[in-house]
């Protein structure tokens, strides 16, 4: 396996882990892609961008997302 392919695989695994940590492992793929496209449209440094970054930073610090609501998980139950 080439170094580039290993990096690509690692990146995909890390991104998959983020989806799982966010409680979106059962979410519709189109929903996920649409949400990511909307996030990509945010201007870096905008209030929304800063707000989402803060939420993400706090989630990474947490050992679990207990207490952070996930509408997708609630709908699946």
PDB file of N, CA and C in Angstrom:
ATOM      1  N   UNK A   1       0.850  -1.181   0.000  1.00  0.00           N
ATOM      2  CA  UNK A   1       0.000   0.000   0.000  1.00  0.00           C
ATOM      3  C   UNK A   1       0.893   1.241   0.000  1.00  0.00           C
ATOM      4  N   UNK A   2       0.627   2.164  -0.889  1.00  0.00           N
ATOM      5  CA  UNK A   2       1.459   3.367  -0.978  1.00  0.00           C
ATOM      6  C   UNK A   2       1.165   4.310   0.181  1.00  0.00           C
ATOM      7  N   UNK A   3       2.069   5.225   0.435  1.00  0.00           N
ATOM      8  CA  UNK A   3       1.902   6.195   1.514  1.00  0.00           C
ATOM      9  C   UNK A   3       0.666   7.061   1.279  1.00  0.00           C
ATOM     10  N   UNK A   4       0.440   7.451   0.026  1.00  0.00           N
ATOM     11  CA  UNK A   4      -0.723   8.287  -0.290  1.00  0.00           C
ATOM     12  C   UNK A   4      -2.024   7.535  -0.006  1.00  0.00           C
ATOM     13  N   UNK A   5      -2.050   6.280  -0.369  1.00  0.00           N
ATOM     14  CA  UNK A   5      -3.258   5.471  -0.145  1.00  0.00           C
ATOM     15  C   UNK A   5      -3.498   5.274   1.353  1.00  0.00           C
ATOM     16  N   UNK A   6      -2.433   5.102   2.124  1.00  0.00           N
ATOM     17  CA  UNK A   6      -2.557   4.971   3.576  1.00  0.00           C
ATOM     18  C   UNK A   6      -3.113   6.247   4.191  1.00  0.00           C
ATOM     19  N   UNK A   7      -2.621   7.394   3.726  1.00  0.00           N
ATOM     20  CA  UNK A   7      -3.124   8.682   4.223  1.00  0.00           C
ATOM     21  C   UNK A   7      -4.599   8.838   3.898  1.00  0.00           C
ATOM     22  N   UNK A   8      -4.976   8.469   2.681  1.00  0.00           N
ATOM     23  CA  UNK A   8      -6.368   8.570   2.246  1.00  0.00           C
ATOM     24  C   UNK A   8      -7.264   7.677   3.107  1.00  0.00           C
ATOM     25  N   UNK A   9      -6.818   6.463   3.357  1.00  0.00           N
ATOM     26  CA  UNK A   9      -7.588   5.529   4.182  1.00  0.00           C
ATOM     27  C   UNK A   9      -7.733   6.064   5.595  1.00  0.00           C
ATOM     28  N   UNK A  10      -6.652   6.566   6.158  1.00  0.00           N
ATOM     29  CA  UNK A  10      -6.705   7.125   7.519  1.00  0.00           C
ATOM     30  C   UNK A  10      -7.666   8.295   7.597  1.00  0.00           C
ATOM     31  N   UNK A  11      -7.644   9.167   6.603  1.00  0.00           N
ATOM     32  CA  UNK A  11      -8.540  10.320   6.583  1.00  0.00           C
ATOM     33  C   UNK A  11      -9.998   9.868   6.556  1.00  0.00           C
ATOM     34  N   UNK A  12     -10.300   8.875   5.749  1.00  0.00           N
ATOM     35  CA  UNK A  12     -11.675   8.367   5.672  1.00  0.00           C
ATOM     36  C   UNK A  12     -12.122   7.747   6.992  1.00  0.00           C
ATOM     37  N   UNK A  13     -11.222   7.025   7.636  1.00  0.00           N
ATOM     38  CA  UNK A  13     -11.551   6.429   8.934  1.00  0.00           C
ATOM     39  C   UNK A  13     -11.812   7.521   9.964  1.00  0.00           C
ATOM     40  N   UNK A  14     -10.977   8.544   9.981  1.00  0.00           N
ATOM     41  CA  UNK A  14     -11.170   9.652  10.917  1.00  0.00           C
ATOM     42  C   UNK A  14     -12.493  10.373  10.667  1.00  0.00           C
ATOM     43  N   UNK A  15     -12.826  10.607   9.402  1.00  0.00           N
ATOM     44  CA  UNK A  15     -14.088  11.272   9.085  1.00  0.00           C
ATOM     45  C   UNK A  15     -15.284  10.407   9.467  1.00  0.00           C
ATOM     46  N   UNK A  16     -15.156   9.107   9.258  1.00  0.00           N
ATOM     47  CA  UNK A  16     -16.213   8.195   9.687  1.00  0.00           C
ATOM     48  C   UNK A  16     -16.400   8.231  11.191  1.00  0.00           C
ATOM     49  N   UNK A  17     -15.307   8.330  11.919  1.00  0.00           N
ATOM     50  CA  UNK A  17     -15.376   8.441  13.373  1.00  0.00           C
ATOM     51  C   UNK A  17     -16.091   9.699  13.819  1.00  0.00           C
ATOM     52  N   UNK A  18     -15.912  10.778  13.088  1.00  0.00           N
ATOM     53  CA  UNK A  18     -16.595  12.023  13.415  1.00  0.00           C
ATOM     54  C   UNK A  18     -18.105  11.857  13.223  1.00  0.00           C
ATOM     55  N   UNK A  19     -18.487  11.206  12.150  1.00  0.00           N
ATOM     56  CA  UNK A  19     -19.921  10.953  11.892  1.00  0.00           C
ATOM     57  C   UNK A  19     -20.506  10.140  13.045  1.00  0.00           C
ATOM     58  N   UNK A  20     -19.779   9.115  13.472  1.00  0.00           N
ATOM     59  CA  UNK A  20     -20.259   8.279  14.570  1.00  0.00           C
ATOM     60  C   UNK A  20     -20.326   9.074  15.865  1.00  0.00           C
ATOM     61  N   UNK A  21     -19.290   9.858  16.168  1.00  0.00           N
ATOM     62  CA  UNK A  21     -19.262  10.656  17.399  1.00  0.00           C
ATOM     63  C   UNK A  21     -20.407  11.659  17.431  1.00  0.00           C
ATOM     64  N   UNK A  22     -20.794  12.160  16.270  1.00  0.00           N
ATOM     65  CA  UNK A  22     -21.894  13.117  16.197  1.00  0.00           C
ATOM     66  C   UNK A  22     -23.259  12.446  16.331  1.00  0.00           C
ATOM     67  N   UNK A  23     -23.274  11.110  16.382  1.00  0.00           N
ATOM     68  CA  UNK A  23     -24.542  10.401  16.509  1.00  0.00           C
ATOM     69  C   UNK A  23     -25.287  10.282  15.196  1.00  0.00           C
ATOM     70  N   UNK A  24     -24.559  10.326  14.091  1.00  0.00           N
ATOM     71  CA  UNK A  24     -25.187  10.319  12.775  1.00  0.00           C
ATOM     72  C   UNK A  24     -24.921   9.051  11.975  1.00  0.00           C
ATOM     73  N   UNK A  25     -24.527   7.982  12.642  1.00  0.00           N
ATOM     74  CA  UNK A  25     -24.193   6.755  11.913  1.00  0.00           C
ATOM     75  C   UNK A  25     -25.393   6.140  11.203  1.00  0.00           C
ATOM     76  N   UNK A  26     -26.601   6.459  11.667  1.00  0.00           N
ATOM     77  CA  UNK A  26     -27.801   5.911  11.031  1.00  0.00           C
ATOM     78  C   UNK A  26     -28.502   6.932  10.132  1.00  0.00           C
ATOM     79  N   UNK A  27     -27.872   8.068   9.950  1.00  0.00           N
ATOM     80  CA  UNK A  27     -28.476   9.135   9.147  1.00  0.00           C
ATOM     81  C   UNK A  27     -28.434   8.789   7.664  1.00  0.00           C
ATOM     82  N   UNK A  28     -29.392   9.297   6.951  1.00  0.00           N
ATOM     83  CA  UNK A  28     -29.458   9.144   5.497  1.00  0.00           C
ATOM     84  C   UNK A  28     -28.239   9.821   4.870  1.00  0.00           C
ATOM     85  N   UNK A  29     -27.615   9.160   3.912  1.00  0.00           N
ATOM     86  CA  UNK A  29     -26.406   9.705   3.267  1.00  0.00           C
ATOM     87  C   UNK A  29     -26.670  11.036   2.590  1.00  0.00           C
ATOM     88  N   UNK A  30     -27.842  11.188   1.965  1.00  0.00           N
ATOM     89  CA  UNK A  30     -28.164  12.459   1.310  1.00  0.00           C
ATOM     90  C   UNK A  30     -28.280  13.582   2.343  1.00  0.00           C
ATOM     91  N   UNK A  31     -28.856  13.265   3.494  1.00  0.00           N
ATOM     92  CA  UNK A  31     -28.964  14.237   4.583  1.00  0.00           C
ATOM     93  C   UNK A  31     -27.575  14.679   5.027  1.00  0.00           C
ATOM     94  N   UNK A  32     -26.683  13.694   5.240  1.00  0.00           N
ATOM     95  CA  UNK A  32     -25.316  14.019   5.655  1.00  0.00           C
ATOM     96  C   UNK A  32     -24.601  14.882   4.630  1.00  0.00           C
ATOM     97  N   UNK A  33     -24.690  14.489   3.380  1.00  0.00           N
ATOM     98  CA  UNK A  33     -24.008  15.250   2.330  1.00  0.00           C
ATOM     99  C   UNK A  33     -24.577  16.656   2.228  1.00  0.00           C
ATOM    100  N   UNK A  34     -25.884  16.786   2.290  1.00  0.00           N
ATOM    101  CA  UNK A  34     -26.498  18.113   2.242  1.00  0.00           C
ATOM    102  C   UNK A  34     -26.039  18.993   3.383  1.00  0.00           C
ATOM    103  N   UNK A  35     -25.981  18.413   4.581  1.00  0.00           N
ATOM    104  CA  UNK A  35     -25.504  19.178   5.734  1.00  0.00           C
ATOM    105  C   UNK A  35     -24.058  19.602   5.587  1.00  0.00           C
ATOM    106  N   UNK A  36     -23.236  18.707   5.091  1.00  0.00           N
ATOM    107  CA  UNK A  36     -21.823  19.042   4.899  1.00  0.00           C
ATOM    108  C   UNK A  36     -21.636  20.113   3.829  1.00  0.00           C
ATOM    109  N   UNK A  37     -22.445  20.051   2.782  1.00  0.00           N
ATOM    110  CA  UNK A  37     -22.370  21.082   1.738  1.00  0.00           C
ATOM    111  C   UNK A  37     -22.745  22.436   2.319  1.00  0.00           C
ATOM    112  N   UNK A  38     -23.783  22.464   3.139  1.00  0.00           N
ATOM    113  CA  UNK A  38     -24.173  23.732   3.774  1.00  0.00           C
ATOM    114  C   UNK A  38     -23.062  24.244   4.694  1.00  0.00           C
ATOM    115  N   UNK A  39     -22.436  23.351   5.443  1.00  0.00           N
ATOM    116  CA  UNK A  39     -21.328  23.760   6.306  1.00  0.00           C
ATOM    117  C   UNK A  39     -20.162  24.298   5.492  1.00  0.00           C
ATOM    118  N   UNK A  40     -19.899  23.696   4.347  1.00  0.00           N
ATOM    119  CA  UNK A  40     -18.801  24.145   3.496  1.00  0.00           C
ATOM    120  C   UNK A  40     -19.041  25.556   2.951  1.00  0.00           C
ATOM    121  N   UNK A  41     -20.282  25.971   2.907  1.00  0.00           N
ATOM    122  CA  UNK A  41     -20.621  27.305   2.398  1.00  0.00           C
ATOM    123  C   UNK A  41     -20.422  28.407   3.436  1.00  0.00           C
ATOM    124  N   UNK A  42     -20.235  28.026   4.696  1.00  0.00           N
ATOM    125  CA  UNK A  42     -20.036  29.027   5.744  1.00  0.00           C
ATOM    126  C   UNK A  42     -18.692  29.714   5.555  1.00  0.00           C
ATOM    127  N   UNK A  43     -18.694  30.986   5.751  1.00  0.00           N
ATOM    128  CA  UNK A  43     -17.455  31.760   5.662  1.00  0.00           C
ATOM    129  C   UNK A  43     -16.628  31.527   6.925  1.00  0.00           C
ATOM    130  N   UNK A  44     -15.360  31.167   6.764  1.00  0.00           N
ATOM    131  CA  UNK A  44     -14.509  31.031   7.945  1.00  0.00           C
ATOM    132  C   UNK A  44     -14.509  32.328   8.748  1.00  0.00           C
ATOM    133  N   UNK A  45     -14.672  32.189  10.048  1.00  0.00           N
ATOM    134  CA  UNK A  45     -14.695  33.363  10.910  1.00  0.00           C
ATOM    135  C   UNK A  45     -16.079  33.958  11.107  1.00  0.00           C
ATOM    136  N   UNK A  46     -17.064  33.493  10.353  1.00  0.00           N
ATOM    137  CA  UNK A  46     -18.426  33.998  10.534  1.00  0.00           C
ATOM    138  C   UNK A  46     -18.962  33.523  11.879  1.00  0.00           C
ATOM    139  N   UNK A  47     -19.985  34.188  12.406  1.00  0.00           N
ATOM    140  CA  UNK A  47     -20.547  33.741  13.685  1.00  0.00           C
ATOM    141  C   UNK A  47     -20.993  32.275  13.659  1.00  0.00           C
ATOM    142  N   UNK A  48     -21.596  31.854  12.564  1.00  0.00           N
ATOM    143  CA  UNK A  48     -22.044  30.461  12.474  1.00  0.00           C
ATOM    144  C   UNK A  48     -20.848  29.506  12.479  1.00  0.00           C
ATOM    145  N   UNK A  49     -19.801  29.859  11.738  1.00  0.00           N
ATOM    146  CA  UNK A  49     -18.600  29.035  11.675  1.00  0.00           C
ATOM    147  C   UNK A  49     -17.976  28.916  13.066  1.00  0.00           C
ATOM    148  N   UNK A  50     -17.862  30.027  13.771  1.00  0.00           N
ATOM    149  CA  UNK A  50     -17.295  30.009  15.121  1.00  0.00           C
ATOM    150  C   UNK A  50     -18.160  29.184  16.064  1.00  0.00           C
ATOM    151  N   UNK A  51     -19.488  29.304  15.944  1.00  0.00           N
ATOM    152  CA  UNK A  51     -20.402  28.562  16.812  1.00  0.00           C
ATOM    153  C   UNK A  51     -20.242  27.061  16.595  1.00  0.00           C
ATOM    154  N   UNK A  52     -20.229  26.626  15.324  1.00  0.00           N
ATOM    155  CA  UNK A  52     -20.073  25.203  15.040  1.00  0.00           C
ATOM    156  C   UNK A  52     -18.700  24.695  15.475  1.00  0.00           C
ATOM    157  N   UNK A  53     -17.669  25.504  15.296  1.00  0.00           N
ATOM    158  CA  UNK A  53     -16.328  25.108  15.733  1.00  0.00           C
ATOM    159  C   UNK A  53     -16.294  24.914  17.244  1.00  0.00           C
ATOM    160  N   UNK A  54     -16.936  25.810  17.971  1.00  0.00           N
ATOM    161  CA  UNK A  54     -16.982  25.702  19.431  1.00  0.00           C
ATOM    162  C   UNK A  54     -17.715  24.427  19.855  1.00  0.00           C
ATOM    163  N   UNK A  55     -18.841  24.147  19.232  1.00  0.00           N
ATOM    164  CA  UNK A  55     -19.599  22.928  19.542  1.00  0.00           C
ATOM    165  C   UNK A  55     -18.721  21.700  19.283  1.00  0.00           C
ATOM    166  N   UNK A  56     -18.022  21.674  18.156  1.00  0.00           N
ATOM    167  CA  UNK A  56     -17.157  20.552  17.821  1.00  0.00           C
ATOM    168  C   UNK A  56     -16.004  20.392  18.787  1.00  0.00           C
ATOM    169  N   UNK A  57     -15.388  21.500  19.171  1.00  0.00           N
ATOM    170  CA  UNK A  57     -14.278  21.439  20.117  1.00  0.00           C
ATOM    171  C   UNK A  57     -14.735  20.854  21.442  1.00  0.00           C
ATOM    172  N   UNK A  58     -15.904  21.277  21.913  1.00  0.00           N
ATOM    173  CA  UNK A  58     -16.446  20.755  23.163  1.00  0.00           C
ATOM    174  C   UNK A  58     -16.773  19.266  23.035  1.00  0.00           C
ATOM    175  N   UNK A  59     -17.292  18.855  21.896  1.00  0.00           N
ATOM    176  CA  UNK A  59     -17.624  17.444  21.685  1.00  0.00           C
ATOM    177  C   UNK A  59     -16.370  16.585  21.668  1.00  0.00           C
ATOM    178  N   UNK A  60     -15.285  17.071  21.094  1.00  0.00           N
ATOM    179  CA  UNK A  60     -14.040  16.309  21.081  1.00  0.00           C
ATOM    180  C   UNK A  60     -13.476  16.165  22.497  1.00  0.00           C
ATOM    181  N   UNK A  61     -13.700  17.166  23.340  1.00  0.00           N
ATOM    182  CA  UNK A  61     -13.221  17.096  24.718  1.00  0.00           C
ATOM    183  C   UNK A  61     -14.025  16.093  25.536  1.00  0.00           C
ATOM    184  N   UNK A  62     -15.300  15.909  25.202  1.00  0.00           N
ATOM    185  CA  UNK A  62     -16.175  15.008  25.943  1.00  0.00           C
ATOM    186  C   UNK A  62     -15.814  13.560  25.638  1.00  0.00           C
ATOM    187  N   UNK A  63     -15.943  12.706  26.630  1.00  0.00           N
ATOM    188  CA  UNK A  63     -15.678  11.288  26.403  1.00  0.00           C
ATOM    189  C   UNK A  63     -16.829  10.635  25.654  1.00  0.00           C
ATOM    190  N   UNK A  64     -18.024  11.201  25.796  1.00  0.00           N
ATOM    191  CA  UNK A  64     -19.179  10.724  25.040  1.00  0.00           C
ATOM    192  C   UNK A  64     -20.046  11.925  24.743  1.00  0.00           C
ATOM    193  N   UNK A  65     -21.059  11.730  23.933  1.00  0.00           N
ATOM    194  CA  UNK A  65     -21.942  12.842  23.595  1.00  0.00           C
ATOM    195  C   UNK A  65     -23.212  12.821  24.434  1.00  0.00           C
ATOM    196  N   UNK A  66     -23.187  12.130  25.566  1.00  0.00           N
ATOM    197  CA  UNK A  66     -24.358  12.141  26.445  1.00  0.00           C
ATOM    198  C   UNK A  66     -24.673  13.587  26.805  1.00  0.00           C
ATOM    199  N   UNK A  67     -25.912  13.931  26.669  1.00  0.00           N
ATOM    200  CA  UNK A  67     -26.313  15.296  26.954  1.00  0.00           C
ATOM    201  C   UNK A  67     -26.329  16.182  25.719  1.00  0.00           C
ATOM    202  N   UNK A  68     -25.722  15.750  24.643  1.00  0.00           N
ATOM    203  CA  UNK A  68     -25.766  16.506  23.395  1.00  0.00           C
ATOM    204  C   UNK A  68     -26.813  15.834  22.530  1.00  0.00           C
ATOM    205  N   UNK A  69     -27.943  16.518  22.302  1.00  0.00           N
ATOM    206  CA  UNK A  69     -29.038  15.870  21.573  1.00  0.00           C
ATOM    207  C   UNK A  69     -28.683  15.566  20.122  1.00  0.00           C
ATOM    208  N   UNK A  70     -29.110  14.413  19.681  1.00  0.00           N
ATOM    209  CA  UNK A  70     -28.962  14.030  18.285  1.00  0.00           C
ATOM    210  C   UNK A  70     -30.348  13.701  17.757  1.00  0.00           C
ATOM    211  N   UNK A  71     -30.884  14.541  16.908  1.00  0.00           N
ATOM    212  CA  UNK A  71     -32.234  14.331  16.398  1.00  0.00           C
ATOM    213  C   UNK A  71     -32.327  13.048  15.580  1.00  0.00           C
ATOM    214  N   UNK A  72     -31.255  12.670  14.896  1.00  0.00           N
ATOM    215  CA  UNK A  72     -31.268  11.458  14.104  1.00  0.00           C
ATOM    216  C   UNK A  72     -31.403  10.240  14.995  1.00  0.00           C
ATOM    217  N   UNK A  73     -30.654  10.202  16.096  1.00  0.00           N
ATOM    218  CA  UNK A  73     -30.746   9.075  17.014  1.00  0.00           C
ATOM    219  C   UNK A  73     -32.121   9.013  17.643  1.00  0.00           C
ATOM    220  N   UNK A  74     -32.700  10.176  18.013  1.00  0.00           N
ATOM    221  CA  UNK A  74     -34.030  10.199  18.608  1.00  0.00           C
ATOM    222  C   UNK A  74     -35.067   9.661  17.631  1.00  0.00           C
ATOM    223  N   UNK A  75     -34.953  10.011  16.372  1.00  0.00           N
ATOM    224  CA  UNK A  75     -35.927   9.558  15.360  1.00  0.00           C
ATOM    225  C   UNK A  75     -35.793   8.066  15.101  1.00  0.00           C
ATOM    226  N   UNK A  76     -34.598   7.515  15.256  1.00  0.00           N
ATOM    227  CA  UNK A  76     -34.382   6.097  14.999  1.00  0.00           C
ATOM    228  C   UNK A  76     -34.949   5.225  16.109  1.00  0.00           C
ATOM    229  N   UNK A  77     -35.118   5.808  17.297  1.00  0.00           N
ATOM    230  CA  UNK A  77     -35.595   5.014  18.436  1.00  0.00           C
ATOM    231  C   UNK A  77     -37.070   4.792  18.409  1.00  0.00           C
TER     232      UNK A  77
END
